[in-house]
CSV table of C-alpha atoms (C1' of nucleotides) in Angstrom, one decimal:
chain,number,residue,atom,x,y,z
Y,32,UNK,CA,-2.1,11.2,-9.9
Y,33,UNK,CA,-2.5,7.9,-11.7
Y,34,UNK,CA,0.1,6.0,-9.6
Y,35,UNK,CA,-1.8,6.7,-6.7
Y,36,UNK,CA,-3.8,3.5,-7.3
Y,37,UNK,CA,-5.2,1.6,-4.9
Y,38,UNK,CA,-4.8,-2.1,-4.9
Y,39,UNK,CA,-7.6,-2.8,-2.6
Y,40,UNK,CA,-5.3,-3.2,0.0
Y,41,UNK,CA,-6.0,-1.4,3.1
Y,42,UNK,CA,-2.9,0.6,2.3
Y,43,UNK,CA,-5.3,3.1,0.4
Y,44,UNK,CA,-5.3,5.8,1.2
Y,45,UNK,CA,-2.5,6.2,4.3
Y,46,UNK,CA,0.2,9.0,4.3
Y,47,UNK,CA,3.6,8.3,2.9
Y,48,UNK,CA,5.5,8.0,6.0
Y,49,UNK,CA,8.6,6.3,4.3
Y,50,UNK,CA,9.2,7.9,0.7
Y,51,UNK,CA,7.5,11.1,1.9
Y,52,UNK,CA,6.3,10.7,-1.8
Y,53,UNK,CA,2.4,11.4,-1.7
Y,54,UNK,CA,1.8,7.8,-2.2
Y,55,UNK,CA,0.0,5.0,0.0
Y,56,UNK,CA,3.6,4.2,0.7
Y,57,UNK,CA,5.3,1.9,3.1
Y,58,UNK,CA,4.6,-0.9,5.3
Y,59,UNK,CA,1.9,-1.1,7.8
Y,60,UNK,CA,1.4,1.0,9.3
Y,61,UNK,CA,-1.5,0.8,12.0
Y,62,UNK,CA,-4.7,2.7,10.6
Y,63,UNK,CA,-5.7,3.2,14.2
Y,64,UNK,CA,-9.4,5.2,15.4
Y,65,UNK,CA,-11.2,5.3,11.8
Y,66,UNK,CA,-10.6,1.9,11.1
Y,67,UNK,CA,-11.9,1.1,14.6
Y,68,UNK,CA,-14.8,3.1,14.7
Y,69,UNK,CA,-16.1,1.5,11.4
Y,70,UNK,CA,-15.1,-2.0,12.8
Y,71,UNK,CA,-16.9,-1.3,15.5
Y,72,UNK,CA,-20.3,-1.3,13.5
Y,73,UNK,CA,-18.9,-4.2,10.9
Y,74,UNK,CA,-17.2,-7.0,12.7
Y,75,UNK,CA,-17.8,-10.3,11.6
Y,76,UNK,CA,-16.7,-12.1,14.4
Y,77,UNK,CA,-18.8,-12.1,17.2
Y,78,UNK,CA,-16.5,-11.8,20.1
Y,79,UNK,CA,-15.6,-7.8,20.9
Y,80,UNK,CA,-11.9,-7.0,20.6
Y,81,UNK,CA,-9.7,-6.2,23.1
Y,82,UNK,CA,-7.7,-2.6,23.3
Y,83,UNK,CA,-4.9,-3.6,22.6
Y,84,UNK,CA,-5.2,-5.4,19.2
Y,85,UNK,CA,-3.8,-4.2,16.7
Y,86,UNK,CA,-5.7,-1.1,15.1
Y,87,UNK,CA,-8.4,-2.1,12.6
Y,88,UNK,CA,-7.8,-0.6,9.1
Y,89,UNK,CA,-10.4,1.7,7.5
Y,90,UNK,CA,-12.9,-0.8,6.6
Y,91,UNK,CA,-13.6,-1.4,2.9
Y,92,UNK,CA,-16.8,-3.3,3.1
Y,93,UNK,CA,-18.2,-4.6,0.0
Y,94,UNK,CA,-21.2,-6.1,-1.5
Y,95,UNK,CA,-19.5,-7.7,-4.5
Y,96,UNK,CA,-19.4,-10.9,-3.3
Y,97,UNK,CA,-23.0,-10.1,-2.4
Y,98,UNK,CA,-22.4,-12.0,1.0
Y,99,UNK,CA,-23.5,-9.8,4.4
Y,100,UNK,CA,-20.3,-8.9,4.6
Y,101,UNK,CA,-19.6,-8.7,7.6
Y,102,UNK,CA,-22.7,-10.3,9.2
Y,103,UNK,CA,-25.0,-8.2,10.5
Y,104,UNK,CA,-23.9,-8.2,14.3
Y,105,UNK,CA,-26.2,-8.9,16.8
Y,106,UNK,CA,-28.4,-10.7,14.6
Y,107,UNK,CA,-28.3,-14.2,14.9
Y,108,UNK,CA,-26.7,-15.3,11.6
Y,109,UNK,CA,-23.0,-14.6,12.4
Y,110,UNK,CA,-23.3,-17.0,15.5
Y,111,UNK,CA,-25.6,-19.6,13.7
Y,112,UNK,CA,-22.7,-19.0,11.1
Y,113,UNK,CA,-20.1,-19.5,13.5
Y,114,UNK,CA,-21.7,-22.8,14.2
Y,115,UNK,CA,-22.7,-24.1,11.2
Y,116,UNK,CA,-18.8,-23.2,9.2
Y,117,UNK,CA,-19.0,-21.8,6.0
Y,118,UNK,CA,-21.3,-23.4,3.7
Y,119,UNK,CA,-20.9,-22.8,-0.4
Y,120,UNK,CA,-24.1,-24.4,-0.6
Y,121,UNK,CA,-26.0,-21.2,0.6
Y,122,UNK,CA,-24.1,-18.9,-0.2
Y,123,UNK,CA,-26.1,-15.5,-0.2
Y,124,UNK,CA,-25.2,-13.8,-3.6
Y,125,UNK,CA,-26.3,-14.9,-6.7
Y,126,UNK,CA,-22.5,-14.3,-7.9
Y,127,UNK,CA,-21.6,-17.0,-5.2
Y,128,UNK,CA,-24.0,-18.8,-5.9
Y,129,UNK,CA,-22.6,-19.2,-9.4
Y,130,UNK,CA,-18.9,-19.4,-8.1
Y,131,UNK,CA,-20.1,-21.8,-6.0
Y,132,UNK,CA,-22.1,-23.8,-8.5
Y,133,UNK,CA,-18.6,-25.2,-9.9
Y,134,UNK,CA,-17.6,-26.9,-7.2
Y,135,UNK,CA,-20.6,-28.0,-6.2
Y,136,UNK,CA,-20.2,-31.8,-7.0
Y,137,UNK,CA,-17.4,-31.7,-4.5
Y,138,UNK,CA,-19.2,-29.8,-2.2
Y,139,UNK,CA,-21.8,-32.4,-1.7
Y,140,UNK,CA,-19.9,-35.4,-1.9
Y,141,UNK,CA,-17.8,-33.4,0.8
Y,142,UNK,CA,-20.2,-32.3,2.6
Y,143,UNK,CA,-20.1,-29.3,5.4
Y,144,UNK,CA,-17.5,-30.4,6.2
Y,145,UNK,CA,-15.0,-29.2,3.6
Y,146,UNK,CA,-16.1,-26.7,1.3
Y,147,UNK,CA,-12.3,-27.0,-0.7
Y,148,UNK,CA,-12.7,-28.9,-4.0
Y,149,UNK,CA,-9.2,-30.1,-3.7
Y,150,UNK,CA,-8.9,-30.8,0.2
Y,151,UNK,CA,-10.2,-34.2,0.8
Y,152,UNK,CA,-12.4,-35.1,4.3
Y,153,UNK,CA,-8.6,-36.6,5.5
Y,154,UNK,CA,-7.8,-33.0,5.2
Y,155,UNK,CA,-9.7,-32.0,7.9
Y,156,UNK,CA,-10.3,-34.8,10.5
Y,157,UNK,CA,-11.7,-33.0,12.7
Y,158,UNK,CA,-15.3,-31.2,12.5
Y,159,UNK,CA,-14.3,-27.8,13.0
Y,160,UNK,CA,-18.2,-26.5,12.8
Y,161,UNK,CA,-18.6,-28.3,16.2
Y,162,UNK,CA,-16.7,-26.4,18.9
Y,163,UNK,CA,-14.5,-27.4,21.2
Y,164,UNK,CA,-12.9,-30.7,19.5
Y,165,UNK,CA,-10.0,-29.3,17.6
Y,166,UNK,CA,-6.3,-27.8,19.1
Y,167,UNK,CA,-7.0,-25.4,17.9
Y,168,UNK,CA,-10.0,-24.8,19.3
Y,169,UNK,CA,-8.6,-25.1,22.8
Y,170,UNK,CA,-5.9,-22.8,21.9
Y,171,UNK,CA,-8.6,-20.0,21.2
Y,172,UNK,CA,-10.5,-20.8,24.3
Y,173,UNK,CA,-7.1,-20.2,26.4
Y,174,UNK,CA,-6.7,-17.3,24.5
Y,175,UNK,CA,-10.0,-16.3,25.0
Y,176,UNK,CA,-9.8,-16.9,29.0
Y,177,UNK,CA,-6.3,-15.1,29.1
Y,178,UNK,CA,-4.5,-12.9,26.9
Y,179,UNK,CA,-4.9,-12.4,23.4
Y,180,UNK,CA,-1.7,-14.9,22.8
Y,181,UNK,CA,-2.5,-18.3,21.9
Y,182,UNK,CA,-0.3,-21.3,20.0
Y,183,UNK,CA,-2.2,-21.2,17.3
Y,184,UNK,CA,0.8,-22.4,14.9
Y,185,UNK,CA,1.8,-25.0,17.8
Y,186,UNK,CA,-2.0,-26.7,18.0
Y,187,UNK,CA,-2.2,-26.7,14.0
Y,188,UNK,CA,1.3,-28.4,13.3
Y,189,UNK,CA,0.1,-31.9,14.1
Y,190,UNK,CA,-2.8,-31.9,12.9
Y,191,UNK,CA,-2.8,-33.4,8.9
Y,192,UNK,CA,1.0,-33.0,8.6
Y,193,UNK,CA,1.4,-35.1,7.1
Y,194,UNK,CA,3.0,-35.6,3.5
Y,195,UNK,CA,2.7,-31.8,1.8
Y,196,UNK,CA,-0.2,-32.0,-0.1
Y,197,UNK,CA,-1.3,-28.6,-1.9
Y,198,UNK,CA,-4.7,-27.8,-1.1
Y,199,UNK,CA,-6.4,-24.7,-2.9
Y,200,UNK,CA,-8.7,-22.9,-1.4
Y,201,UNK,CA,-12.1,-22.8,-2.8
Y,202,UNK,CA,-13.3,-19.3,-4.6
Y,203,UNK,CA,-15.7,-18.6,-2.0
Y,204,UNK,CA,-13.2,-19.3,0.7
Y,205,UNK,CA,-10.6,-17.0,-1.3
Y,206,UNK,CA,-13.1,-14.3,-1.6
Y,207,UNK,CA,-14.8,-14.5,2.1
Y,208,UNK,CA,-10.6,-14.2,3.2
Y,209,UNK,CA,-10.1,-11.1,0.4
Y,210,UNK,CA,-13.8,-9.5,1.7
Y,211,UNK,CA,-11.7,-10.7,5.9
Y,212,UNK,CA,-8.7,-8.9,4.2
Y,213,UNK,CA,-10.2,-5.6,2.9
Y,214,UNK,CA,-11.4,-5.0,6.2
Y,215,UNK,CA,-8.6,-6.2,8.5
Y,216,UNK,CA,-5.2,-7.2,7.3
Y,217,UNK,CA,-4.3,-8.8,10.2
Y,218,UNK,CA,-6.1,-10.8,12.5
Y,219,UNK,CA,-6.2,-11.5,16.6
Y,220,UNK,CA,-6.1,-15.5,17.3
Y,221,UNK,CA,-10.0,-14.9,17.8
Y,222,UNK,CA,-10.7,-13.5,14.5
Y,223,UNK,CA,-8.5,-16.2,13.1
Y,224,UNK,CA,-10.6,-19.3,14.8
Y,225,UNK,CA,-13.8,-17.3,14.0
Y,226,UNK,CA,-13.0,-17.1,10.6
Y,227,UNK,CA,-11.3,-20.6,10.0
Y,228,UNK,CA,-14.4,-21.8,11.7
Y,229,UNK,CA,-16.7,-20.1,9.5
Y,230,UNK,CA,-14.8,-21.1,6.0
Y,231,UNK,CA,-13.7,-24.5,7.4
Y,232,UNK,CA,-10.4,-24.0,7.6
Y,233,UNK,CA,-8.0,-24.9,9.9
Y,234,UNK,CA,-6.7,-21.9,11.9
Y,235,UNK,CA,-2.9,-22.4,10.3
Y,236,UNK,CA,-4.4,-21.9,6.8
Y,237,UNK,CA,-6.0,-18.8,7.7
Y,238,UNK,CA,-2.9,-17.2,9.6
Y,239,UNK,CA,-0.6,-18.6,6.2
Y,240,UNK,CA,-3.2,-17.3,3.9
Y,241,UNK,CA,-3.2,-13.6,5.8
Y,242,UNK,CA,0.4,-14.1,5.9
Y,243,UNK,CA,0.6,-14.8,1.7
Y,244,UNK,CA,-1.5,-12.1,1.2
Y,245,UNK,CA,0.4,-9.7,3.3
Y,246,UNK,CA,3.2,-10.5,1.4
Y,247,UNK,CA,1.4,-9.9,-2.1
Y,248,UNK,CA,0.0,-6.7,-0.8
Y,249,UNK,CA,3.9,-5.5,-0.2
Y,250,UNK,CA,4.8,-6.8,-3.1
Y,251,UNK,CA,2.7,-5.0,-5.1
Y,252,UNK,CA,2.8,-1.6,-3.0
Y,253,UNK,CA,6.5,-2.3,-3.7
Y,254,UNK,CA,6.0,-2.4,-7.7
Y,255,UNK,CA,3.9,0.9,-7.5
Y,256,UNK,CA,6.7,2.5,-5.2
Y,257,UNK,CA,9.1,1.7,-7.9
Y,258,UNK,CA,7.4,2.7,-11.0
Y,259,UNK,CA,6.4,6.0,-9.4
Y,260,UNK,CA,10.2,6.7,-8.5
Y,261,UNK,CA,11.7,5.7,-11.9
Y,262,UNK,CA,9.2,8.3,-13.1
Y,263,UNK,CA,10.7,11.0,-10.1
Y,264,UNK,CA,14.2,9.9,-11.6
Y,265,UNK,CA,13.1,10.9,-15.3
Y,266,UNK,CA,11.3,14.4,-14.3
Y,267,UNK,CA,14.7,15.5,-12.3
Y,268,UNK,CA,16.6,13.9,-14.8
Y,269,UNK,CA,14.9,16.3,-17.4
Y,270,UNK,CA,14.6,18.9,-14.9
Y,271,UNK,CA,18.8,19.1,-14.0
Y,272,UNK,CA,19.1,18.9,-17.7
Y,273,UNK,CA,17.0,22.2,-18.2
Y,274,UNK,CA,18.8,24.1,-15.6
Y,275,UNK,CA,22.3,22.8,-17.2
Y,276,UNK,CA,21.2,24.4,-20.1
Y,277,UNK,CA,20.1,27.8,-18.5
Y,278,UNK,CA,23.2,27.8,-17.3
Y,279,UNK,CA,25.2,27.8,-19.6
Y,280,UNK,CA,23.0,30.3,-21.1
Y,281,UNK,CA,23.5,32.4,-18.6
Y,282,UNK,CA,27.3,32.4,-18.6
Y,283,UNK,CA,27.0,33.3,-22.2
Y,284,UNK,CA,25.2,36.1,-21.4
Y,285,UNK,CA,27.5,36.8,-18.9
Y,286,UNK,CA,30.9,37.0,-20.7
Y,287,UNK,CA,29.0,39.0,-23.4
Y,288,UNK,CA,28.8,43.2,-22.5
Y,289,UNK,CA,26.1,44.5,-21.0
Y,290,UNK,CA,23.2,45.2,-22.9
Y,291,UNK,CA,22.9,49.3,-21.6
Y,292,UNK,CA,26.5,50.0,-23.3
Y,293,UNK,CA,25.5,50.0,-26.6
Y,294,UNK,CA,21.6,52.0,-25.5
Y,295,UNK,CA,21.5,55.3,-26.6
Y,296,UNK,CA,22.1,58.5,-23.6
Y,297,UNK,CA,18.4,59.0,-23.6
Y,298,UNK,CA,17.7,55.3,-22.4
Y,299,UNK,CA,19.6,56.5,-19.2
Y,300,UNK,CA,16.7,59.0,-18.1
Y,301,UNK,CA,14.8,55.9,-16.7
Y,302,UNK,CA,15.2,55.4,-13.3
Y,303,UNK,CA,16.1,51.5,-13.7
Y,304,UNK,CA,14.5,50.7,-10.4
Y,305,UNK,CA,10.9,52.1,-10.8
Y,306,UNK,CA,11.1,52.2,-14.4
Y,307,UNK,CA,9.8,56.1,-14.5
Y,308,UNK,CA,11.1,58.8,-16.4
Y,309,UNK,CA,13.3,61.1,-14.4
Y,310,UNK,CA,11.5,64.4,-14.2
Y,311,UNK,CA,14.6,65.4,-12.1
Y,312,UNK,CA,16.0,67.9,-13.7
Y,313,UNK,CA,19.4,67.1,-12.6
Y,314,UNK,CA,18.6,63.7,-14.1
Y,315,UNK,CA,17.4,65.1,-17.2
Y,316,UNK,CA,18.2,63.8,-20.5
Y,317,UNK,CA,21.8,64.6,-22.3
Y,318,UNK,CA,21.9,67.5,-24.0
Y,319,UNK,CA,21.1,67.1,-27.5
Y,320,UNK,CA,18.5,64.8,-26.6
Y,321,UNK,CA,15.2,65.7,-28.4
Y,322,UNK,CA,13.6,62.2,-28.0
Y,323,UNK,CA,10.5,63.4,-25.6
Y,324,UNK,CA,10.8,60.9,-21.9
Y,325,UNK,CA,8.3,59.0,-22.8
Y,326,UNK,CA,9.6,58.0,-26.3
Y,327,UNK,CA,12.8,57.4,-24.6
Y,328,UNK,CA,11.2,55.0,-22.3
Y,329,UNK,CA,9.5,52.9,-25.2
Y,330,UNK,CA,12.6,53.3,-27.2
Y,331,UNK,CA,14.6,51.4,-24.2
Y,332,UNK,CA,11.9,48.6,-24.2
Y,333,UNK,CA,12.2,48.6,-27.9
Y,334,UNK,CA,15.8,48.0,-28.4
Y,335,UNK,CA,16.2,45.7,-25.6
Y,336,UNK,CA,13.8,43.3,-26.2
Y,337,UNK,CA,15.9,40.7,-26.7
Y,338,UNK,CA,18.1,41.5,-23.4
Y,339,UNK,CA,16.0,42.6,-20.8
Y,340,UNK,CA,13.2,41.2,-19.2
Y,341,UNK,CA,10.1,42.5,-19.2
Y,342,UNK,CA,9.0,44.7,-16.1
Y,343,UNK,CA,7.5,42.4,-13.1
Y,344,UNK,CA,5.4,44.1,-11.1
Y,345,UNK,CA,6.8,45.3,-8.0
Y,346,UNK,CA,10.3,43.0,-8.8
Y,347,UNK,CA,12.8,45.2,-8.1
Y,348,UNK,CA,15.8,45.1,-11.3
Y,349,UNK,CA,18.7,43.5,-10.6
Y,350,UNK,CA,21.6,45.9,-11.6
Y,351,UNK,CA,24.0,43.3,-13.2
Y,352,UNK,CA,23.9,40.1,-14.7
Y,353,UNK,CA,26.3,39.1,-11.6
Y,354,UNK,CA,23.4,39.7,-9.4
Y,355,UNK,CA,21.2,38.0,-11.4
Y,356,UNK,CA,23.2,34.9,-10.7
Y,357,UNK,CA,23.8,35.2,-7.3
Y,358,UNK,CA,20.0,35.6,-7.1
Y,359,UNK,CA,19.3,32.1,-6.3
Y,360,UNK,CA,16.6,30.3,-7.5
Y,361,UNK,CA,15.4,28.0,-4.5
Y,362,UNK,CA,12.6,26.4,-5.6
Y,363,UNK,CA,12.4,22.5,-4.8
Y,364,UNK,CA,12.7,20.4,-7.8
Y,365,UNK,CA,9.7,18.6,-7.6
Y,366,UNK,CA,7.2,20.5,-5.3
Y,367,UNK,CA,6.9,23.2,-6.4
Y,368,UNK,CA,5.6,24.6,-10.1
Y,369,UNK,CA,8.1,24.9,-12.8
Y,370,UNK,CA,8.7,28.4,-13.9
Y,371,UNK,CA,7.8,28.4,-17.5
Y,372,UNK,CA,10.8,27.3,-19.9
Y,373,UNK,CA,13.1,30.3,-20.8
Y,374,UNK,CA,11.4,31.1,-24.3
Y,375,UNK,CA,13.7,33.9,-24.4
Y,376,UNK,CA,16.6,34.8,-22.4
Y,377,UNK,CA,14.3,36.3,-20.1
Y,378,UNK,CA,14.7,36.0,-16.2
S,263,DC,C1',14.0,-2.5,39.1
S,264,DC,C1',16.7,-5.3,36.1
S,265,DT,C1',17.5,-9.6,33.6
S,266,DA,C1',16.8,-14.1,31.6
S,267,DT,C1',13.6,-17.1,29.5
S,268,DG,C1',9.7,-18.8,27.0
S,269,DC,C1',6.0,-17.9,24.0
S,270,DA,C1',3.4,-16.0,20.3
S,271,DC,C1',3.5,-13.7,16.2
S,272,DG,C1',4.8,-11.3,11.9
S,273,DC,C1',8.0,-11.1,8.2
S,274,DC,C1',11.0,-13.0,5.0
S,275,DC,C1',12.8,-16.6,2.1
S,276,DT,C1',12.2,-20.7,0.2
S,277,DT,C1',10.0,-25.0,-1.3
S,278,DA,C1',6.5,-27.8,-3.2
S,279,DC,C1',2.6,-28.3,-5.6
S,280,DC,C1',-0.8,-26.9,-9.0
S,281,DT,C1',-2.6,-24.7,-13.2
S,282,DC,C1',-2.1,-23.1,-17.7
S,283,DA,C1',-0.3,-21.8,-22.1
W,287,DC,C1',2.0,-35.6,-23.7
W,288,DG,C1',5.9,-33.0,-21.9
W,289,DT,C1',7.6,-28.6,-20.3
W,290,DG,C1',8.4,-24.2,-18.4
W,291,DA,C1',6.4,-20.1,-16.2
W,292,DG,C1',3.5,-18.2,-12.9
W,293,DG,C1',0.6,-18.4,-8.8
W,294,DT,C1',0.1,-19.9,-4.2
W,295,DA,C1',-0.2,-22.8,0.1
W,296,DA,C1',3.0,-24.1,3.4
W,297,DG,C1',7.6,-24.8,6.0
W,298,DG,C1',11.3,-22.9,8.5
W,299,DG,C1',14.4,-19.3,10.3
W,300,DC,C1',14.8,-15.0,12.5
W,301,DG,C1',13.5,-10.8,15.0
W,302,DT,C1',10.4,-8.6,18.2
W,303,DG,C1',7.2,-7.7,21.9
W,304,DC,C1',5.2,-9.3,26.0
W,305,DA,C1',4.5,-12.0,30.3
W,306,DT,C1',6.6,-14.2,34.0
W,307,DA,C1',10.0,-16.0,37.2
DNA sequence: CCTATGCACGCCCTTACCTCA
DNA sequence: CGTGAGGTAAGGGCGTGCATA
């Protein structure tokens, strides 16, 4: 179905819990053992993850940035990466490299140390690529020593607050958080220092960008939701509109006599049920009746056509109109496939 | 064991800033 | 150049879960 599109969000591809709709719908939920398993082999941050994080979503690892995404782990580049923050200057894609040739002016008069066009060295005062200077930093060591809880909003609140000054995020540091993103939605207070670390970004901005993006991601889920119930709304709209008019066919029908009052006597030789010709001779046709059985037979399918239905295999007559009705029809509206349009007052 | 308290965090709403037509 | 719309980073409130006393 075409509104089943995926936004790149990790909501692809989860069940419906909410609208029972078919559709990626609803809000987090916690992709739990896939997503884990494949995090397990593609975790960019180089610490392991505790049990009880939160699940990892099904992992959506992709070369378009052309950056090893995530790092190989185990091999020394995520660490030396770790250390060295995220540098524009090398970034390892061609496509980066030309994203990152546009802001390169800024980059080197900024340095390593800020790889934001608009953020100024005040920005960031303190050299996040060396450990162990920052609040923040401290915050993820206690985290690191004790539970996964750490004040990562308290340590970041002092630090530059000053004035509100809108910083934008370079495109490399949007894309490495959209590549973060794709894999994880949400991030533990380790993966959040790792990865402010690596893009030079203070923790806060990572936890408000996740936070921003989040929000985006609902946003649009919520858009899809909508356009794909406004369509529900029209299909039963047309559907309840179809079986009005049936109905009312119906009752017509119904008020009108029945259609075997005005068949000739021999039409009556039929057993109605198993549509065969009596050979009963009790049941035999009316006396004056020359018409042979089986003429009879094709003459009741001849002048009923536009009355009775056609025989359905192994569907048993109803004897009336009335039971006709009460028949009922219980298919679901929308699962389950439409009988064809009455063409003809068949039923 | 139950309860109160503090903390960390996510979500939501909103604001402020920036970019662009 | 001024302006409004849209995008987005960030602030703040609130609810929730967890740890601890």
């Amino acid at each position: 179905m075409e509104l089943g599109l995926s936004l790149g969000e990790p909501d692809a591809g989860r069940a419906a819990p909410e609208l029972g709709l078919g559709l990626g719908v609803g809000a987090a939920g916690r992709g739990v053992e896939a997503g884990r398993a494949a995090g397990a082999a593609a975790r960019w941050w180089a610490e392991p993850v505790s049990e009880t994080e939160p699940a990892v979503r099904l992992s959506l690892v992709s070369g378009g940035l052309g950056l090893q995404w995530p790092p190989a782990s185990g091999s020394g580049r995520s660490t030396e990466a770790l250390a060295r923050g995220f540098d524009v200057n090398r970034a390892p894609s061609t496509a980066a490299s030309a994203l990152a040739a546009e802001d390169d002016e800024e980059d080197q008069a900024a340095g390593a140390l800020s790889s934001s066009p608009n953020d100024s060295a005040g920005s960031f005062p303190l050299d996040l690529g060396r450990g162990g200077g920052a609040h923040g930093e401290g915050a993820t060591a206690r985290a690191g020593g004790g539970g996964e809880r750490s004040s990562s909003r308290a340590s970041d609140e002092d630090e530059g607050a000053s004035a509100r000054k809108k910083l934008r995020l370079s495109k490399e540091q949007s894309a490495f958080l959209e590549e973060s993103f794709k894999e994880q939605s949400t991030l533990n207070p380790k993966q959040k220092a790792a990865l402010a670390k690596q893009l030079n970004l203070r923790p806060r901005q990572v936890e408000v960008w996740f936070q921003n993006r989040r929000a985006r991601t609902k946003l649009k889920q919520t858009e899809v939701d909508c356009e794909y119930l406004k369509r529900c709304c029209e299909a039963l709209t047309e559907e309840n509109r179809r079986l009005h008019k049936e109905i009312a066919e119906l009752r017509a029908l119904k008020t009108a006599p029945p259609f075997y009052m005005h068949l000739p006597a021999t039409t009556l030789s039929m057993c109605p049920s198993c549509e065969r010709v009596a050979s009963n001779p009790t049941s035999a046709p009316a006396p004056g009746s020359s018409a042979p059985p089986a003429k009879a037979a094709a003459a009741v399918s001849n002048n009923s056509s536009a009355a009775v239905a056609p025989a359905r295999g192994g569907e048993p007559r109803p004897s009336s109109f009335a039971a006709l009705f009460a028949a009922t029809r219980s298919f679901p509206l929308a699962s389950q496939p439409r009988p064809p349009a009455p063409a003809s007052n068949c039923l």
